[in-house]
PDB file of C-alpha atoms in Angstrom:
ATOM      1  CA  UNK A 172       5.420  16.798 -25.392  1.00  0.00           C
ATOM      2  CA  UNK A 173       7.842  18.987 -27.775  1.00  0.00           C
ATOM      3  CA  UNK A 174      11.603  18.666 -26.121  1.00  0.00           C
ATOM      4  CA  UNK A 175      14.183  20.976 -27.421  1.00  0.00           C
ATOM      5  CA  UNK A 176      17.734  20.165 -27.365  1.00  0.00           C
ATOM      6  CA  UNK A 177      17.336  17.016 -25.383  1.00  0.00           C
ATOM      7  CA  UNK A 178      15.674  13.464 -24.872  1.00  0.00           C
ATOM      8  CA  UNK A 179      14.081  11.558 -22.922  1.00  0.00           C
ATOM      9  CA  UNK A 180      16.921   9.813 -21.710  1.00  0.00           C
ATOM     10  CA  UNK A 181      18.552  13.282 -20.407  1.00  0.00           C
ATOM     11  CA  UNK A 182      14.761  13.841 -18.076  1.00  0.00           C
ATOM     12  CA  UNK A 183      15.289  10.402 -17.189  1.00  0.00           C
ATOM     13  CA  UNK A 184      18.942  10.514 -16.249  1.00  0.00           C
ATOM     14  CA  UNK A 185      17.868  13.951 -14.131  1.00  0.00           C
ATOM     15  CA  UNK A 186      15.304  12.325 -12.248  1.00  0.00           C
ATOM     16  CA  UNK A 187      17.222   9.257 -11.203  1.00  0.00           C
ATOM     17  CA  UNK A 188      20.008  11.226 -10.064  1.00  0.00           C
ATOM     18  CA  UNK A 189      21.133  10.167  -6.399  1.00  0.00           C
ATOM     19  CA  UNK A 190      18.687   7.078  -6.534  1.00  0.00           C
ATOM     20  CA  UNK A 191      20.422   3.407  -7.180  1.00  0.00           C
ATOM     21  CA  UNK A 192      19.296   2.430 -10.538  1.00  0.00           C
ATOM     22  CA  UNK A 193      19.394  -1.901 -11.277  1.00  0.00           C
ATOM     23  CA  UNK A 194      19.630  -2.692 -15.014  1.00  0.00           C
ATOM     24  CA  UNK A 195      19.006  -6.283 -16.115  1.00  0.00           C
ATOM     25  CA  UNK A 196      18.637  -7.286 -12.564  1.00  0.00           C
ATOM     26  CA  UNK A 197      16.154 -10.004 -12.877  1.00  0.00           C
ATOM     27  CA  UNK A 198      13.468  -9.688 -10.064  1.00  0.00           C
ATOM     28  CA  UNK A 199      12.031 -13.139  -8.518  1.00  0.00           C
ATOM     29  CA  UNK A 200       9.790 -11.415  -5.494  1.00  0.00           C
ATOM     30  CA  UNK A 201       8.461  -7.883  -4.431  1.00  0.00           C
ATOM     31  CA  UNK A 202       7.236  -7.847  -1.071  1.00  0.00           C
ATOM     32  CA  UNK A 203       5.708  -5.025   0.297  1.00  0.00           C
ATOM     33  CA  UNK A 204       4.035  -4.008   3.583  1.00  0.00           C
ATOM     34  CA  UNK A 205       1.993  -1.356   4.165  1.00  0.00           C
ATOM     35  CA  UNK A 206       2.078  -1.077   7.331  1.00  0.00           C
ATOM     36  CA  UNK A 207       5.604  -0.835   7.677  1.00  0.00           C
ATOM     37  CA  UNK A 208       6.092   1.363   4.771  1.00  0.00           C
ATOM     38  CA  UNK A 209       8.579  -1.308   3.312  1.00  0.00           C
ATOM     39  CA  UNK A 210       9.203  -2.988  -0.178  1.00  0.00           C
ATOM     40  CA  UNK A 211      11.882  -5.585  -0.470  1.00  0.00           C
ATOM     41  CA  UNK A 212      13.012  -6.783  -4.115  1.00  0.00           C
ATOM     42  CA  UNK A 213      14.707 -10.334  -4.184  1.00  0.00           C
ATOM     43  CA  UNK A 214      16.510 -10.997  -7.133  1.00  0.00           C
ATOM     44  CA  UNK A 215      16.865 -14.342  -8.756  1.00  0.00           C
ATOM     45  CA  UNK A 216      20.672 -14.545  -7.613  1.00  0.00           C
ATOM     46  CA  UNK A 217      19.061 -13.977  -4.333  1.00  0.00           C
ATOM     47  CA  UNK A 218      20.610 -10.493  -3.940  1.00  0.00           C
ATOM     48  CA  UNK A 219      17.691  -8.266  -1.535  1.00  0.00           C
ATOM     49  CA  UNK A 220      17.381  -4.220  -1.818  1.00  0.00           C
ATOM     50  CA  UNK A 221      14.658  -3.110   0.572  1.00  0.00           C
ATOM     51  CA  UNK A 222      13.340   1.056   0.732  1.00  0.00           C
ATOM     52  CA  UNK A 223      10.008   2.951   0.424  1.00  0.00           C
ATOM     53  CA  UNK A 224       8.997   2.645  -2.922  1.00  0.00           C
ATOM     54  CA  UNK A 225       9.711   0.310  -5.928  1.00  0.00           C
ATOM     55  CA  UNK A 226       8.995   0.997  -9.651  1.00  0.00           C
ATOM     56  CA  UNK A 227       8.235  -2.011 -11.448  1.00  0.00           C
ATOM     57  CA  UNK A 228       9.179  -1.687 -15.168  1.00  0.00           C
ATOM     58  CA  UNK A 229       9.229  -4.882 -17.134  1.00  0.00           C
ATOM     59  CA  UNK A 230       6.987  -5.999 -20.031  1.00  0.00           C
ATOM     60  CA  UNK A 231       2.979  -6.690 -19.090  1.00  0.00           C
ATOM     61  CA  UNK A 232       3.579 -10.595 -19.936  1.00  0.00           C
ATOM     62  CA  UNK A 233       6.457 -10.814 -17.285  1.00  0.00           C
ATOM     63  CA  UNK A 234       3.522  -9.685 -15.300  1.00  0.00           C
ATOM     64  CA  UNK A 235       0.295 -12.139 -16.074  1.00  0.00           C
ATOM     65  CA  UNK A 236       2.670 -15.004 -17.222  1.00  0.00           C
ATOM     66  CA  UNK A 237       3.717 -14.439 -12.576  1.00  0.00           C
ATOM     67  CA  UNK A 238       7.567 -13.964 -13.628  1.00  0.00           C
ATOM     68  CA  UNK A 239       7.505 -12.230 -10.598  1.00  0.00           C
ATOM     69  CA  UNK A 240       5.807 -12.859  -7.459  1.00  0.00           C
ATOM     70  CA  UNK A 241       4.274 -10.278  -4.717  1.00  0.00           C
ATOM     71  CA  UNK A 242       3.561 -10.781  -1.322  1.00  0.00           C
ATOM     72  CA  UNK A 243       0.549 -10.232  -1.071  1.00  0.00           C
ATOM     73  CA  UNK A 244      -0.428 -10.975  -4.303  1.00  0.00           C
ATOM     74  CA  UNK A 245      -1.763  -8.673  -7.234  1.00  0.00           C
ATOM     75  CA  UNK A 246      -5.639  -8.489  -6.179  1.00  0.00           C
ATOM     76  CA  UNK A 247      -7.408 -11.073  -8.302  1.00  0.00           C
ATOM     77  CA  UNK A 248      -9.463  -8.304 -10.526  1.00  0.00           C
ATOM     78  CA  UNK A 249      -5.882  -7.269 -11.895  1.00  0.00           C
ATOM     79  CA  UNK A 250      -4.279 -10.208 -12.277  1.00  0.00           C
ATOM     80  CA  UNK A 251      -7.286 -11.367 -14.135  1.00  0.00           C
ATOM     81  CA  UNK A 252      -7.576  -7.970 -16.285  1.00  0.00           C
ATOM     82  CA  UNK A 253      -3.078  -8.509 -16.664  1.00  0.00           C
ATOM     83  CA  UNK A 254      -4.410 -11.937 -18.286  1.00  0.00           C
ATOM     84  CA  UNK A 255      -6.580 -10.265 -20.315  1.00  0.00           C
ATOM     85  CA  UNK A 256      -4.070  -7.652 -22.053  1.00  0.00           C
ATOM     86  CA  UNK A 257      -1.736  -9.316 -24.386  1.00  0.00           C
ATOM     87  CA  UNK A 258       1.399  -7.404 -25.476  1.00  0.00           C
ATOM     88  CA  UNK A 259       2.452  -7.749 -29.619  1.00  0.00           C
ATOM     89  CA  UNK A 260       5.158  -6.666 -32.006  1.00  0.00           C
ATOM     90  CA  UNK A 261       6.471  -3.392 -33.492  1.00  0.00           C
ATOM     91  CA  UNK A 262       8.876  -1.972 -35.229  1.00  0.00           C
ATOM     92  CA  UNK A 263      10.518   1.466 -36.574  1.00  0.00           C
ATOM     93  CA  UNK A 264      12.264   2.505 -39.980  1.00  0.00           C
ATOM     94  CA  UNK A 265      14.438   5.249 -39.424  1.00  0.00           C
ATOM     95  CA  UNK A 266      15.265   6.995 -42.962  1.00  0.00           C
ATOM     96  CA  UNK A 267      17.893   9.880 -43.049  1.00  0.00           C
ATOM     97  CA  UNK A 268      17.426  12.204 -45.927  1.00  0.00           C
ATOM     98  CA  UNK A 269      19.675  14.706 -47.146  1.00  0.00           C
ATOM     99  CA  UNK A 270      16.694  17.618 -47.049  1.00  0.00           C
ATOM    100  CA  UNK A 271      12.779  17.922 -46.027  1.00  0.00           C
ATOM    101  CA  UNK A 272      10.878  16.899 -48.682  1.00  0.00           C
ATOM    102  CA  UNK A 273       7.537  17.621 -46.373  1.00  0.00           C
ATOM    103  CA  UNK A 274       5.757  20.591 -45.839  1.00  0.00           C
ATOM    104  CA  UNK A 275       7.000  22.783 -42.688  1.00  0.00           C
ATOM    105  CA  UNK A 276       3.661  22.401 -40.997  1.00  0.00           C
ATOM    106  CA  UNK A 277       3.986  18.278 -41.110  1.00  0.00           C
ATOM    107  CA  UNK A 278       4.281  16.711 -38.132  1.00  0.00           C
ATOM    108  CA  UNK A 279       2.730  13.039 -38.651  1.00  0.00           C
ATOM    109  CA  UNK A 280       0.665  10.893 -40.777  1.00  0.00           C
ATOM    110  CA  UNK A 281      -1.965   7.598 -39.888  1.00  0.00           C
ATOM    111  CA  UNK A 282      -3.090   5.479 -42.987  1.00  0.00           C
ATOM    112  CA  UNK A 283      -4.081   2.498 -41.544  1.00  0.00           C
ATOM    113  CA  UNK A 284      -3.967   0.840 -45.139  1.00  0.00           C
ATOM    114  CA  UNK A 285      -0.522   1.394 -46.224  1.00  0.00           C
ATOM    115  CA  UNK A 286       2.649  -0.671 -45.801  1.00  0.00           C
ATOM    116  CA  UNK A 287       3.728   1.519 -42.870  1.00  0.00           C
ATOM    117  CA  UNK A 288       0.519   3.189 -41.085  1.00  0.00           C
ATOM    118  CA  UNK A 289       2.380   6.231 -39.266  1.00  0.00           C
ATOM    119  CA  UNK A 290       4.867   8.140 -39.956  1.00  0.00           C
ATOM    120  CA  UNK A 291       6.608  11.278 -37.858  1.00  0.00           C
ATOM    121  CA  UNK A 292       9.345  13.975 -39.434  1.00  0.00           C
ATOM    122  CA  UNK A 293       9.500  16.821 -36.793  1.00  0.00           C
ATOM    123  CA  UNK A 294      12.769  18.052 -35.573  1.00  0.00           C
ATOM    124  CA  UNK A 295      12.192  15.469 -32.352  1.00  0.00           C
ATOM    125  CA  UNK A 296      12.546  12.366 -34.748  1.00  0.00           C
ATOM    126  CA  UNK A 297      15.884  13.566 -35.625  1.00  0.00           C
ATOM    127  CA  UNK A 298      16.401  14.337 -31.538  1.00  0.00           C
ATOM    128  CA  UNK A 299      14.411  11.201 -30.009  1.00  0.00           C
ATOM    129  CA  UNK A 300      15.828   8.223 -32.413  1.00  0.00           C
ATOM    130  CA  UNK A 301      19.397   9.520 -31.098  1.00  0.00           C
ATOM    131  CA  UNK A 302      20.320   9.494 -35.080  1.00  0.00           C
ATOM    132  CA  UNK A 303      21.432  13.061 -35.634  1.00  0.00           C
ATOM    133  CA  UNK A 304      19.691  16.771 -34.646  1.00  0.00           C
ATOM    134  CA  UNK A 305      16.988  18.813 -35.072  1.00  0.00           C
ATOM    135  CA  UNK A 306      19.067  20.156 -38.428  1.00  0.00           C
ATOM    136  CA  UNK A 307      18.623  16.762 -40.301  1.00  0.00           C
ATOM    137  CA  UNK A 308      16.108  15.067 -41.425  1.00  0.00           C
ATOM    138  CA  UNK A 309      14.823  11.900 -40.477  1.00  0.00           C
ATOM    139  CA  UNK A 310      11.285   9.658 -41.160  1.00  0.00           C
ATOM    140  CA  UNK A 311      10.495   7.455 -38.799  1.00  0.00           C
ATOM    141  CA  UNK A 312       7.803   4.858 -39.716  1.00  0.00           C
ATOM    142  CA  UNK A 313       6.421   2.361 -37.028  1.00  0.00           C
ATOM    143  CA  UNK A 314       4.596  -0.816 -38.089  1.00  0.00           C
ATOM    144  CA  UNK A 315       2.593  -3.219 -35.292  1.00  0.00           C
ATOM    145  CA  UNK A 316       1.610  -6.213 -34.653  1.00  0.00           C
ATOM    146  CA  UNK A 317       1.295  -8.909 -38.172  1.00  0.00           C
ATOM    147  CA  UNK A 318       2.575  -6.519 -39.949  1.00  0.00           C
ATOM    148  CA  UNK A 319       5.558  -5.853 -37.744  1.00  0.00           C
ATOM    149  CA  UNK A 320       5.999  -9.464 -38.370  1.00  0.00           C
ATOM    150  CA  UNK A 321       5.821  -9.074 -42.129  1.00  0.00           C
ATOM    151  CA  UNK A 322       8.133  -6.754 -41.983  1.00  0.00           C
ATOM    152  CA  UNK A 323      10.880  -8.558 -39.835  1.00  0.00           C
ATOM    153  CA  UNK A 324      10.625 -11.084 -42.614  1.00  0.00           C
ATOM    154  CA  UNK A 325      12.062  -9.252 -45.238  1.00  0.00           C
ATOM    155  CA  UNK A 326      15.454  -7.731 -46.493  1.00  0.00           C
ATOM    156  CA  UNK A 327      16.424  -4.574 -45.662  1.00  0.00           C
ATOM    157  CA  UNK A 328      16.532  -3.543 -49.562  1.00  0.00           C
ATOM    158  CA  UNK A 329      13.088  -4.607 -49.455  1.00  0.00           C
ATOM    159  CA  UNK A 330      11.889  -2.678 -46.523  1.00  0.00           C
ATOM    160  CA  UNK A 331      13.374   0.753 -47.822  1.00  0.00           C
ATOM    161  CA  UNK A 332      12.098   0.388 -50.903  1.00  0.00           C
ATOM    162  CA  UNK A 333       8.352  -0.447 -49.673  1.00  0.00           C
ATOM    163  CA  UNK A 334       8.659   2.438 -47.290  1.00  0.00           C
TER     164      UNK A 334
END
């Protein structure tokens, strides 16, 4: 997906419009019904929205660690396949230079051995980090799991330098 002139945020703000959006609404319960074509969403001040459809976004260990409960239940093969999938760290480095010092046919790099295994300098870094526009230039680097924690570790001289 190439976006020009926007982010995701902008698709996502277009396809919410007219729908009630909850932000750091914590959820206790989802019940849903089937039959009656029916979801209602208790939240842990006890506040209850109810309507056709609910999108569940929250992190996969909110999930198996039963943060929230459904009525009925998740089916036991994915709950047991939720307990299964463990989430870890990451982390990005966003760099600003003052020019491209890439090729103009450079889009990305993987090199699973180095201090920071992938980096991205199209245009859409510049656009998607929400650090400048498609006229600057920006590296982003993103670093998982031990290393992420490595990396957190650190000072921030440290980290520019390495990357």
């Amino acid at each position: 997906l190439v976006l020009h002139n926007c982010t995701y945020s902008d698709i996502l703000k277009d396809m919410a419009e007219g729908l009630e959006i909850k932000y750091n609404w914590k959820v206790r319960e989802i019940a849903y019904s089937d039959a009656e074509s029916k979801v209602t969403v208790t939240s842990d001040a006890g506040e209850v929205l109810t309507g056709s459809r609910a999108i569940v976004c929250v992190p996969q260990n909110s999930l198996a660690d039963g943060h929230i409960s459904f009525k009925p239940e998740i089916p036991a093969p994915q709950q047991q396949a939720l307990s299964k999938i463990r989430m870890g760290n990451a982390c990005k480095i966003l760099i600003k230079l003052n020019k491209a010092i890439w090729p103009k046919d450079f889009w990305d790099c993987v090199c699973s051995d180095s201090f920071v295994p992938e980096i991205w300098v199209t245009p859409a870094a510049a656009i998607l980090s929400g650090q400048g526009s498609a006229d600057e230039h920006i590296v982003v680097g993103f670093v998982a799991g031990k290393r992420s924690d490595r990396l957190r570790k650190l000072s921030e001289e440290t980290r520019k330098r390495l990357f």
